Amino acid sequence: MKFKVPDKIRLFLSSKYLDWAETLPKFNSGFIHNLQIIRKHQRRESEKEYEKSRPPKGVEFLFLYFRLIEIFHIEEFDNFQKGLIRLLPGLQDDFYNRNFPTEFRHFTESISGGGYKKLGLIRRKGKRIAFFHEAVCEIRDLPPEVDYISISIHKVLPSVVEITLDVHLTHEATKHLLELQEKHYLSRISFRSLFPWKMKGYTEEYVGSIITQQILEWINNLRINIELCIRPYIKGYFMQQITGKKPCLPAIEVYGMKGLPEGEEAFDTLRNESRGWLSSLGLEFYRDIYGDGKSLFVWSHTNTTKTNNCTAHRLIVLWESYLKTLETKHYDGEISAIIHNTKYVLDAILPCIAVIEFLRTAQRNIEKLRMAVFDSMKLRPFSRYKLNKYIKLNNVVKQESMILERTSMEFNERIKHIHYKMKSIEDMKIIKKNPNVNEVENLKDVSIEFVKFDIDRLKKSLSLVANSFSEFLSTRNMEVMYRLQLNIFWLTIVVTIATIVGLLANWASIKVFLKMFLQYLSIL
């Protein structure tokens, strides 16, 4: 078997060869000349992409905060309560939460209504924040870009509680993000041959995607570090999934853009002329965008880059237009006013975002279950001895099916309440609608349609898996019972033969016993 060199080693060696060739005097031929030409091409493309990724004149970009979302199903409510009390011990001592265990039980177990409850704050150890009547947790290892984290719980479906963590960022977050974008990056070259004098061609990764990767990786690492801080206390449905080196919790990132032109036509012009700048920030303003003139909502997209399979949802505040709708004198500055009011938008979209993210995760689990189930159904030698394994797998299938069916029933039952909760985002209309496609126009309706469509699709897939595997288990059970009956039949024959042989071997003694027994009966 031919040994395959890992891509990381190939990239590392290719980069070193090019760095070495760049330090040498100019060659007119040979493999060093080829390396110098490739490096010159990299420098030229890097400068070109750097110019394309510059922000428009007068536009300022701010990374304000982001919301992490975790959900707990009814089966996990007890562990959820214990984790919250460990995270925020002050919940039991606070005046407003004096009866927290009782209130929490009533909040989670009720099937007739929803609700919202603010719980407390997480801050870095030693940092003081002027909030009163808040349960506070101090965590030493919070990233330096984090100012504080506000924790709340929401309930829309009777069997699901959502916990939101609003991660408020310092100015360092925006500064660090813009520093990453200001750097010059070279495209990634990977030679097919490990030795530069045996030039057999190479592959090149576009430098524009590398800029985006660096920014998205930094944001992902920030989210991962926060998740590591709260994982010992809050470990719900999303935290229990295996995601590798990617964040577990869904997120909605909130950005601010100052100095943008007002009006749809002006914004379209900016979007077309500043495509490189927007793309470098990981902002795809070309599809699934909804706006109301003062803010934009962008759905998360998959396979943005090689290393980031899924971006967060984004809310972009169009600064000047948004401020016109606010009375900033009641707040501690413009940023405070915008953060406070955008939380209402996040609360409005939360019911559907939480369910959509649950369905995305459930889809990945169903895909794995589907492969495991259909693989188990192959006829193999000794498969009859794996019935216990099949039963465990069937239990997992049934559990996923039950959770999905329950979510579907509760969502349809609470649809009027969800419409009411999401009414404030009804004004967010789709931007650049495709005239050839019958698209739902506002964010509220499209979110609800997404949920309904995904639930129906997953229910059909899971129903096929569950029914097929149940029939397979029934057949295996019949086979096991038949083999058990057959084994008992042969065992009965063996025991009968052994009994007859034993009787024949002791026939003389048996005759004496019977003779004595008959004499005894005659005496009676």
GROMACS .gro file of C-alpha atoms in nm, residues 80-506:
model
  427
   80PHE     CA    1  -3.052   2.146   3.399
   81GLN     CA    2  -3.172   2.286   3.732
   82LYS     CA    3  -2.877   2.137   3.923
   83GLY     CA    4  -2.633   2.280   3.669
   84LEU     CA    5  -2.785   2.628   3.693
   85ILE     CA    6  -2.761   2.628   4.072
   86ARG     CA    7  -2.395   2.520   4.053
   87LEU     CA    8  -2.326   2.794   3.798
   88LEU     CA    9  -2.525   3.065   3.979
   89PRO     CA   10  -2.546   2.976   4.351
   90GLY     CA   11  -2.695   3.321   4.412
   91LEU     CA   12  -3.019   3.210   4.245
   92GLN     CA   13  -3.130   3.059   4.578
   93ASP     CA   14  -3.022   3.362   4.782
   94ASP     CA   15  -3.146   3.640   4.554
   95PHE     CA   16  -3.458   3.826   4.668
   96TYR     CA   17  -3.633   3.776   4.334
   97ASN     CA   18  -3.541   3.405   4.314
   98ARG     CA   19  -3.593   3.303   4.676
   99ASN     CA   20  -3.798   2.999   4.569
  100PHE     CA   21  -3.597   2.921   4.257
  101PRO     CA   22  -3.631   2.536   4.262
  102THR     CA   23  -4.010   2.562   4.301
  103GLU     CA   24  -4.041   2.839   4.041
  104PHE     CA   25  -3.816   2.652   3.800
  105ARG     CA   26  -4.019   2.332   3.837
  106HIS     CA   27  -4.342   2.522   3.770
  107PHE     CA   28  -4.181   2.704   3.475
  108THR     CA   29  -4.055   2.385   3.310
  109GLU     CA   30  -4.336   2.141   3.388
  110SER     CA   31  -4.627   2.358   3.276
  111ILE     CA   32  -4.781   2.251   2.944
  112SER     CA   33  -5.012   2.548   2.899
  113GLY     CA   34  -4.782   2.846   2.850
  114GLY     CA   35  -4.442   2.983   2.766
  115GLY     CA   36  -4.229   3.231   2.949
  116TYR     CA   37  -3.901   3.414   2.993
  117LYS     CA   38  -3.677   3.454   3.295
  118LYS     CA   39  -3.350   3.641   3.334
  119LEU     CA   40  -3.114   3.443   3.556
  120GLY     CA   41  -2.786   3.626   3.603
  121LEU     CA   42  -2.439   3.712   3.475
  122ILE     CA   43  -2.103   3.551   3.416
  123ARG     CA   44  -1.803   3.779   3.450
  124ARG     CA   45  -1.428   3.745   3.470
  125LYS     CA   46  -1.296   3.701   3.821
  126GLY     CA   47  -1.214   4.038   3.976
  127LYS     CA   48  -1.418   4.241   3.725
  128ARG     CA   49  -1.692   4.463   3.868
  129ILE     CA   50  -2.016   4.536   3.683
  130ALA     CA   51  -2.284   4.775   3.809
  131PHE     CA   52  -2.581   4.537   3.788
  132PHE     CA   53  -2.813   4.497   4.082
  133HIS     CA   54  -3.035   4.206   4.182
  134GLU     CA   55  -2.839   3.967   3.958
  135ALA     CA   56  -2.697   3.628   4.047
  136VAL     CA   57  -2.332   3.642   3.942
  137CYS     CA   58  -2.076   3.375   3.856
  138GLU     CA   59  -1.707   3.460   3.832
  139ILE     CA   60  -1.499   3.253   3.587
  140ARG     CA   61  -1.127   3.319   3.564
  141ASP     CA   62  -1.076   3.166   3.217
  142LEU     CA   63  -1.317   3.384   3.019
  143PRO     CA   64  -1.149   3.511   2.698
  144PRO     CA   65  -1.016   3.868   2.728
  145GLU     CA   66  -1.248   3.985   2.447
  146VAL     CA   67  -1.553   3.903   2.663
  147ASP     CA   68  -1.695   4.180   2.882
  148TYR     CA   69  -1.969   3.973   3.048
  149ILE     CA   70  -2.231   3.709   2.964
  150SER     CA   71  -2.601   3.756   3.037
  151ILE     CA   72  -2.799   3.434   3.096
  152SER     CA   73  -3.174   3.390   3.040
  153ILE     CA   74  -3.414   3.101   2.991
  154HIS     CA   75  -3.704   3.094   2.746
  155LYS     CA   76  -3.990   2.852   2.701
  156VAL     CA   77  -4.196   2.828   2.385
  157LEU     CA   78  -4.267   2.455   2.356
  158PRO     CA   79  -4.395   2.267   2.665
  159SER     CA   80  -4.118   2.004   2.655
  160VAL     CA   81  -3.825   2.226   2.555
  161VAL     CA   82  -3.649   2.502   2.749
  162GLU     CA   83  -3.399   2.729   2.572
  163ILE     CA   84  -3.114   2.894   2.757
  164THR     CA   85  -2.950   3.193   2.592
  165LEU     CA   86  -2.607   3.331   2.671
  166ASP     CA   87  -2.561   3.685   2.538
  167VAL     CA   88  -2.185   3.731   2.515
  168HIS     CA   89  -2.110   4.103   2.537
  169LEU     CA   90  -1.774   4.191   2.383
  170THR     CA   91  -1.515   4.458   2.455
  171HIS     CA   92  -1.367   4.688   2.191
  172GLU     CA   93  -1.078   4.441   2.171
  173ALA     CA   94  -1.301   4.196   1.981
  174THR     CA   95  -1.363   4.441   1.695
  175LYS     CA   96  -0.999   4.550   1.703
  176HIS     CA   97  -0.872   4.192   1.679
  177LEU     CA   98  -1.114   4.105   1.398
  178LEU     CA   99  -1.010   4.408   1.192
  179GLU     CA  100  -0.641   4.335   1.256
  180LEU     CA  101  -0.690   3.990   1.104
  181GLN     CA  102  -0.851   4.149   0.800
  182GLU     CA  103  -0.572   4.407   0.766
  183LYS     CA  104  -0.302   4.143   0.722
  184HIS     CA  105  -0.160   4.035   0.387
  185TYR     CA  106  -0.214   3.665   0.323
  186LEU     CA  107  -0.053   3.438   0.065
  187SER     CA  108  -0.242   3.168  -0.119
  188ARG     CA  109  -0.171   2.814   0.001
  189ILE     CA  110   0.044   2.616  -0.242
  190SER     CA  111   0.073   2.238  -0.218
  191PHE     CA  112   0.324   2.067  -0.450
  192ARG     CA  113   0.237   1.721  -0.573
  193SER     CA  114   0.600   1.617  -0.529
  194LEU     CA  115   0.778   1.643  -0.194
  195PHE     CA  116   1.097   1.746  -0.372
  196PRO     CA  117   1.099   2.083  -0.551
  197TRP     CA  118   1.339   1.972  -0.825
  198LYS     CA  119   1.083   1.709  -0.929
  199MET     CA  120   0.815   1.961  -1.022
  200LYS     CA  121   0.492   1.773  -1.101
  201GLY     CA  122   0.246   2.057  -1.066
  202TYR     CA  123   0.072   2.201  -0.762
  203THR     CA  124  -0.265   2.302  -0.621
  204GLU     CA  125  -0.346   2.652  -0.498
  205GLU     CA  126  -0.607   2.766  -0.248
  206TYR     CA  127  -0.762   3.103  -0.329
  207VAL     CA  128  -0.624   3.377  -0.103
  208GLY     CA  129  -0.968   3.536  -0.054
  209SER     CA  130  -1.098   3.224   0.118
  210ILE     CA  131  -0.793   3.224   0.347
  211ILE     CA  132  -0.879   3.572   0.480
  212THR     CA  133  -1.233   3.454   0.552
  213GLN     CA  134  -1.100   3.138   0.717
  214GLN     CA  135  -0.878   3.333   0.954
  215ILE     CA  136  -1.166   3.552   1.072
  216LEU     CA  137  -1.417   3.268   1.104
  217GLU     CA  138  -1.163   3.048   1.283
  218TRP     CA  139  -1.095   3.323   1.535
  219ILE     CA  140  -1.468   3.369   1.602
  220ASN     CA  141  -1.514   2.992   1.630
  221ASN     CA  142  -1.224   2.966   1.875
  222LEU     CA  143  -1.378   3.245   2.083
  223ARG     CA  144  -1.707   3.053   2.095
  224ILE     CA  145  -1.528   2.726   2.178
  225ASN     CA  146  -1.340   2.889   2.469
  226ILE     CA  147  -1.668   3.019   2.612
  227GLU     CA  148  -1.828   2.676   2.573
  228LEU     CA  149  -1.539   2.519   2.764
  229CYS     CA  150  -1.605   2.762   3.052
  230ILE     CA  151  -1.976   2.674   3.081
  231ARG     CA  152  -1.965   2.304   2.984
  232PRO     CA  153  -1.922   2.181   3.345
  233TYR     CA  154  -2.252   2.351   3.437
  234ILE     CA  155  -2.468   2.359   3.124
  235LYS     CA  156  -2.462   2.052   2.902
  236GLY     CA  157  -2.783   2.023   2.704
  237TYR     CA  158  -2.877   1.872   2.370
  238PHE     CA  159  -2.624   2.063   2.156
  239MET     CA  160  -2.336   2.025   2.403
  240GLN     CA  161  -2.383   1.647   2.398
  241GLN     CA  162  -2.314   1.628   2.024
  242ILE     CA  163  -1.970   1.541   1.891
  243THR     CA  164  -1.856   1.826   1.665
  244GLY     CA  165  -1.478   1.781   1.662
  245LYS     CA  166  -1.300   2.117   1.668
  246LYS     CA  167  -1.613   2.317   1.587
  247PRO     CA  168  -1.844   2.502   1.829
  248CYS     CA  169  -2.137   2.301   1.962
  249LEU     CA  170  -2.383   2.579   2.037
  250PRO     CA  171  -2.574   2.762   1.761
  251ALA     CA  172  -2.505   3.135   1.756
  252ILE     CA  173  -2.650   3.462   1.631
  253GLU     CA  174  -2.378   3.723   1.584
  254VAL     CA  175  -2.470   4.092   1.601
  255TYR     CA  176  -2.263   4.345   1.405
  256GLY     CA  177  -2.290   4.717   1.353
  257MET     CA  178  -2.212   4.906   1.032
  258LYS     CA  179  -2.168   5.280   1.050
  259GLY     CA  180  -2.162   5.511   0.750
  260LEU     CA  181  -2.364   5.295   0.512
  261PRO     CA  182  -2.576   5.472   0.249
  262GLU     CA  183  -2.948   5.465   0.317
  263GLY     CA  184  -3.203   5.327   0.075
  264GLU     CA  185  -3.226   4.992  -0.100
  265GLU     CA  186  -3.062   5.107  -0.426
  266ALA     CA  187  -2.767   5.263  -0.245
  267PHE     CA  188  -2.720   4.948  -0.040
  268ASP     CA  189  -2.732   4.730  -0.354
  269THR     CA  190  -2.458   4.945  -0.506
  270LEU     CA  191  -2.246   4.911  -0.193
  271ARG     CA  192  -2.304   4.536  -0.185
  272ASN     CA  193  -2.190   4.494  -0.545
  273GLU     CA  194  -1.891   4.728  -0.521
  274SER     CA  195  -1.771   4.599  -0.182
  275ARG     CA  196  -1.816   4.228  -0.241
  276GLY     CA  197  -1.452   4.154  -0.151
  277TRP     CA  198  -1.479   4.342   0.180
  278LEU     CA  199  -1.803   4.170   0.280
  279SER     CA  200  -1.674   3.829   0.174
  280SER     CA  201  -1.352   3.872   0.375
  281LEU     CA  202  -1.566   3.923   0.688
  282GLY     CA  203  -1.761   3.606   0.612
  283LEU     CA  204  -2.074   3.804   0.524
  284GLU     CA  205  -2.257   3.660   0.224
  285PHE     CA  206  -2.508   3.925   0.114
  286TYR     CA  207  -2.633   3.738  -0.189
  287ARG     CA  208  -2.909   3.505  -0.066
  288ASP     CA  209  -3.134   3.444   0.235
  289ILE     CA  210  -3.114   3.807   0.349
  290TYR     CA  211  -3.404   3.981   0.521
  291GLY     CA  212  -3.420   4.349   0.613
  292ASP     CA  213  -3.651   4.620   0.743
  293GLY     CA  214  -3.449   4.927   0.643
  294LYS     CA  215  -3.263   4.949   0.975
  295SER     CA  216  -3.119   4.597   1.014
  296LEU     CA  217  -3.043   4.283   0.814
  297PHE     CA  218  -3.077   3.919   0.911
  298VAL     CA  219  -2.860   3.663   0.728
  299TRP     CA  220  -2.923   3.290   0.768
  300SER     CA  221  -2.626   3.067   0.845
  301HIS     CA  222  -2.472   2.893   0.547
  302THR     CA  223  -2.282   2.566   0.519
  303ASN     CA  224  -1.949   2.488   0.349
  304THR     CA  225  -1.833   2.850   0.351
  305THR     CA  226  -1.471   2.737   0.374
  306LYS     CA  227  -1.283   2.414   0.415
  307THR     CA  228  -1.243   2.447   0.789
  308ASN     CA  229  -1.579   2.603   0.880
  309ASN     CA  230  -1.873   2.387   0.784
  310CYS     CA  231  -2.134   2.628   0.913
  311THR     CA  232  -2.131   2.998   0.995
  312ALA     CA  233  -2.348   3.159   1.259
  313HIS     CA  234  -2.669   3.347   1.186
  314ARG     CA  235  -2.599   3.720   1.157
  315LEU     CA  236  -2.790   4.033   1.252
  316ILE     CA  237  -2.635   4.345   1.098
  317VAL     CA  238  -2.742   4.680   1.240
  318LEU     CA  239  -2.747   4.966   0.988
  319TRP     CA  240  -2.633   5.219   1.246
  320GLU     CA  241  -2.773   5.555   1.137
  321SER     CA  242  -3.108   5.413   1.024
  322TYR     CA  243  -3.146   5.215   1.347
  323LEU     CA  244  -3.068   5.512   1.571
  324LYS     CA  245  -3.346   5.714   1.408
  325THR     CA  246  -3.599   5.473   1.563
  326LEU     CA  247  -3.454   5.499   1.917
  327GLU     CA  248  -3.448   5.746   2.204
  328THR     CA  249  -3.081   5.711   2.296
  329LYS     CA  250  -3.103   5.954   2.589
  330HIS     CA  251  -3.254   5.676   2.799
  331TYR     CA  252  -2.944   5.459   2.751
  332ASP     CA  253  -2.575   5.478   2.829
  333GLY     CA  254  -2.471   5.571   2.475
  334GLU     CA  255  -2.556   5.452   2.125
  335ILE     CA  256  -2.400   5.107   2.160
  336SER     CA  257  -2.596   5.036   2.478
  337ALA     CA  258  -2.920   5.146   2.310
  338ILE     CA  259  -2.863   4.927   2.005
  339ILE     CA  260  -2.763   4.622   2.208
  340HIS     CA  261  -3.067   4.656   2.433
  341ASN     CA  262  -3.312   4.684   2.142
  342THR     CA  263  -3.158   4.419   1.916
  343LYS     CA  264  -3.215   4.167   2.195
  344TYR     CA  265  -3.588   4.196   2.126
  345VAL     CA  266  -3.519   4.094   1.766
  346LEU     CA  267  -3.317   3.793   1.884
  347ASP     CA  268  -3.594   3.698   2.128
  348ALA     CA  269  -3.848   3.716   1.845
  349ILE     CA  270  -3.651   3.488   1.611
  350LEU     CA  271  -3.545   3.252   1.893
  351PRO     CA  272  -3.847   3.014   1.886
  352CYS     CA  273  -3.782   2.911   1.527
  353ILE     CA  274  -3.401   2.936   1.535
  354ALA     CA  275  -3.382   2.697   1.832
  355VAL     CA  276  -3.611   2.443   1.662
  356ILE     CA  277  -3.435   2.477   1.325
  357GLU     CA  278  -3.095   2.416   1.487
  358PHE     CA  279  -3.238   2.119   1.678
  359LEU     CA  280  -3.370   1.977   1.350
  360ARG     CA  281  -3.031   2.028   1.182
  361THR     CA  282  -2.863   1.834   1.460
  362ALA     CA  283  -3.137   1.571   1.458
  363GLN     CA  284  -3.085   1.532   1.084
  364ARG     CA  285  -2.715   1.452   1.136
  365ASN     CA  286  -2.807   1.199   1.406
  366ILE     CA  287  -3.076   1.043   1.185
  367GLU     CA  288  -2.827   1.013   0.899
  368LYS     CA  289  -2.587   0.825   1.128
  369LEU     CA  290  -2.869   0.608   1.262
  370ARG     CA  291  -2.988   0.538   0.910
  371MET     CA  292  -2.644   0.411   0.810
  372ALA     CA  293  -2.609   0.206   1.128
  373VAL     CA  294  -2.957   0.054   1.093
  374PHE     CA  295  -2.931  -0.043   0.727
  375ASP     CA  296  -2.578  -0.171   0.783
  376SER     CA  297  -2.703  -0.388   1.071
  377MET     CA  298  -2.974  -0.534   0.850
  378LYS     CA  299  -2.719  -0.701   0.622
  379LEU     CA  300  -2.721  -1.080   0.662
  380ARG     CA  301  -2.390  -1.180   0.816
  381PRO     CA  302  -2.259  -1.495   0.986
  382PHE     CA  303  -2.346  -1.508   1.357
  383SER     CA  304  -2.583  -1.208   1.322
  384ARG     CA  305  -2.832  -1.397   1.542
  385TYR     CA  306  -2.592  -1.351   1.834
  386LYS     CA  307  -2.612  -0.968   1.806
  387LEU     CA  308  -2.975  -0.932   1.909
  388ASN     CA  309  -2.881  -0.733   2.222
  389LYS     CA  310  -2.691  -0.481   2.007
  390TYR     CA  311  -2.990  -0.453   1.773
  391ILE     CA  312  -3.225  -0.390   2.065
  392LYS     CA  313  -3.004  -0.105   2.193
  393LEU     CA  314  -2.992   0.048   1.847
  394ASN     CA  315  -3.370   0.017   1.818
  395ASN     CA  316  -3.408   0.199   2.152
  396VAL     CA  317  -3.203   0.491   2.015
  397VAL     CA  318  -3.418   0.502   1.700
  398LYS     CA  319  -3.737   0.500   1.909
  399GLN     CA  320  -3.606   0.778   2.134
  400GLU     CA  321  -3.517   1.003   1.837
  401SER     CA  322  -3.855   0.928   1.682
  402MET     CA  323  -4.037   1.014   2.006
  403ILE     CA  324  -3.852   1.347   2.049
  404LEU     CA  325  -3.915   1.445   1.686
  405GLU     CA  326  -4.282   1.348   1.703
  406ARG     CA  327  -4.325   1.540   2.030
  407THR     CA  328  -4.155   1.850   1.887
  408SER     CA  329  -4.379   1.837   1.580
  409MET     CA  330  -4.696   1.804   1.787
  410GLU     CA  331  -4.603   2.083   2.029
  411PHE     CA  332  -4.491   2.320   1.753
  412ASN     CA  333  -4.820   2.279   1.566
  413GLU     CA  334  -5.013   2.314   1.890
  414ARG     CA  335  -4.832   2.637   1.984
  415ILE     CA  336  -4.824   2.788   1.635
  416LYS     CA  337  -5.052   3.082   1.724
  417HIS     CA  338  -4.835   3.173   2.022
  418ILE     CA  339  -4.522   3.149   1.803
  419HIS     CA  340  -4.680   3.378   1.544
  420TYR     CA  341  -4.751   3.628   1.822
  421LYS     CA  342  -4.395   3.605   1.963
  422MET     CA  343  -4.245   3.664   1.617
  423LYS     CA  344  -4.476   3.948   1.513
  424SER     CA  345  -4.205   4.211   1.565
  425ILE     CA  346  -3.992   4.069   1.281
  426GLU     CA  347  -4.280   4.059   1.034
  427ASP     CA  348  -4.143   4.378   0.874
  428MET     CA  349  -3.815   4.207   0.779
  429LYS     CA  350  -3.873   4.132   0.409
  430ILE     CA  351  -3.657   3.929   0.176
  431ILE     CA  352  -3.402   4.136  -0.017
  432LYS     CA  353  -3.340   4.071  -0.386
  433LYS     CA  354  -3.623   3.825  -0.430
  434ASN     CA  355  -3.590   3.585  -0.723
  435PRO     CA  356  -3.891   3.658  -0.951
  436ASN     CA  357  -3.884   3.302  -1.087
  437VAL     CA  358  -3.918   3.141  -0.742
  438ASN     CA  359  -4.224   3.159  -0.519
  439GLU     CA  360  -4.045   3.273  -0.202
  440VAL     CA  361  -4.207   3.367   0.128
  441GLU     CA  362  -4.146   3.739   0.171
  442ASN     CA  363  -4.100   3.801   0.546
  443LEU     CA  364  -3.865   3.649   0.802
  444LYS     CA  365  -4.140   3.534   1.039
  445ASP     CA  366  -4.327   3.329   0.781
  446VAL     CA  367  -4.017   3.183   0.618
  447SER     CA  368  -3.883   3.069   0.958
  448ILE     CA  369  -4.207   2.890   1.041
  449GLU     CA  370  -4.216   2.733   0.692
  450PHE     CA  371  -3.856   2.611   0.740
  451VAL     CA  372  -3.954   2.437   1.063
  452LYS     CA  373  -4.263   2.272   0.915
  453PHE     CA  374  -4.078   2.155   0.604
  454ASP     CA  375  -3.783   2.010   0.800
  455ILE     CA  376  -4.009   1.836   1.052
  456ASP     CA  377  -4.213   1.667   0.778
  457ARG     CA  378  -3.901   1.561   0.589
  458LEU     CA  379  -3.725   1.418   0.895
  459LYS     CA  380  -4.038   1.243   1.020
  460LYS     CA  381  -4.069   1.057   0.690
  461SER     CA  382  -3.704   0.951   0.691
  462LEU     CA  383  -3.707   0.844   1.056
  463SER     CA  384  -4.040   0.664   1.014
  464LEU     CA  385  -3.892   0.457   0.730
  465VAL     CA  386  -3.587   0.371   0.942
  466ALA     CA  387  -3.797   0.287   1.251
  467ASN     CA  388  -4.049   0.071   1.062
  468SER     CA  389  -3.782  -0.111   0.861
  469PHE     CA  390  -3.576  -0.186   1.170
  470SER     CA  391  -3.881  -0.295   1.371
  471GLU     CA  392  -3.970  -0.544   1.098
  472PHE     CA  393  -3.608  -0.659   1.086
  473LEU     CA  394  -3.606  -0.709   1.464
  474SER     CA  395  -3.936  -0.901   1.445
  475THR     CA  396  -3.787  -1.133   1.183
  476ARG     CA  397  -3.470  -1.180   1.389
  477ASN     CA  398  -3.684  -1.247   1.697
  478MET     CA  399  -3.884  -1.511   1.509
  479GLU     CA  400  -3.559  -1.667   1.392
  480VAL     CA  401  -3.422  -1.674   1.747
  481MET     CA  402  -3.745  -1.823   1.883
  482TYR     CA  403  -3.748  -2.088   1.609
  483ARG     CA  404  -3.387  -2.182   1.684
  484LEU     CA  405  -3.465  -2.188   2.056
  485GLN     CA  406  -3.763  -2.420   2.001
  486LEU     CA  407  -3.552  -2.641   1.774
  487ASN     CA  408  -3.277  -2.658   2.035
  488ILE     CA  409  -3.532  -2.744   2.306
  489PHE     CA  410  -3.676  -3.017   2.081
  490TRP     CA  411  -3.336  -3.179   2.030
  491LEU     CA  412  -3.254  -3.135   2.399
  492THR     CA  413  -3.580  -3.312   2.488
  493ILE     CA  414  -3.489  -3.605   2.260
  494VAL     CA  415  -3.143  -3.629   2.417
  495VAL     CA  416  -3.288  -3.623   2.769
  496THR     CA  417  -3.546  -3.889   2.673
  497ILE     CA  418  -3.279  -4.117   2.528
  498ALA     CA  419  -3.059  -4.064   2.833
  499THR     CA  420  -3.353  -4.153   3.059
  500ILE     CA  421  -3.427  -4.473   2.864
  501VAL     CA  422  -3.060  -4.574   2.875
  502GLY     CA  423  -3.055  -4.512   3.249
  503LEU     CA  424  -3.366  -4.726   3.297
  504LEU     CA  425  -3.221  -5.015   3.096
  505ALA     CA  426  -2.895  -5.004   3.290
  506ASN     CA  427  -3.081  -5.039   3.622
   0.00000   0.00000   0.00000
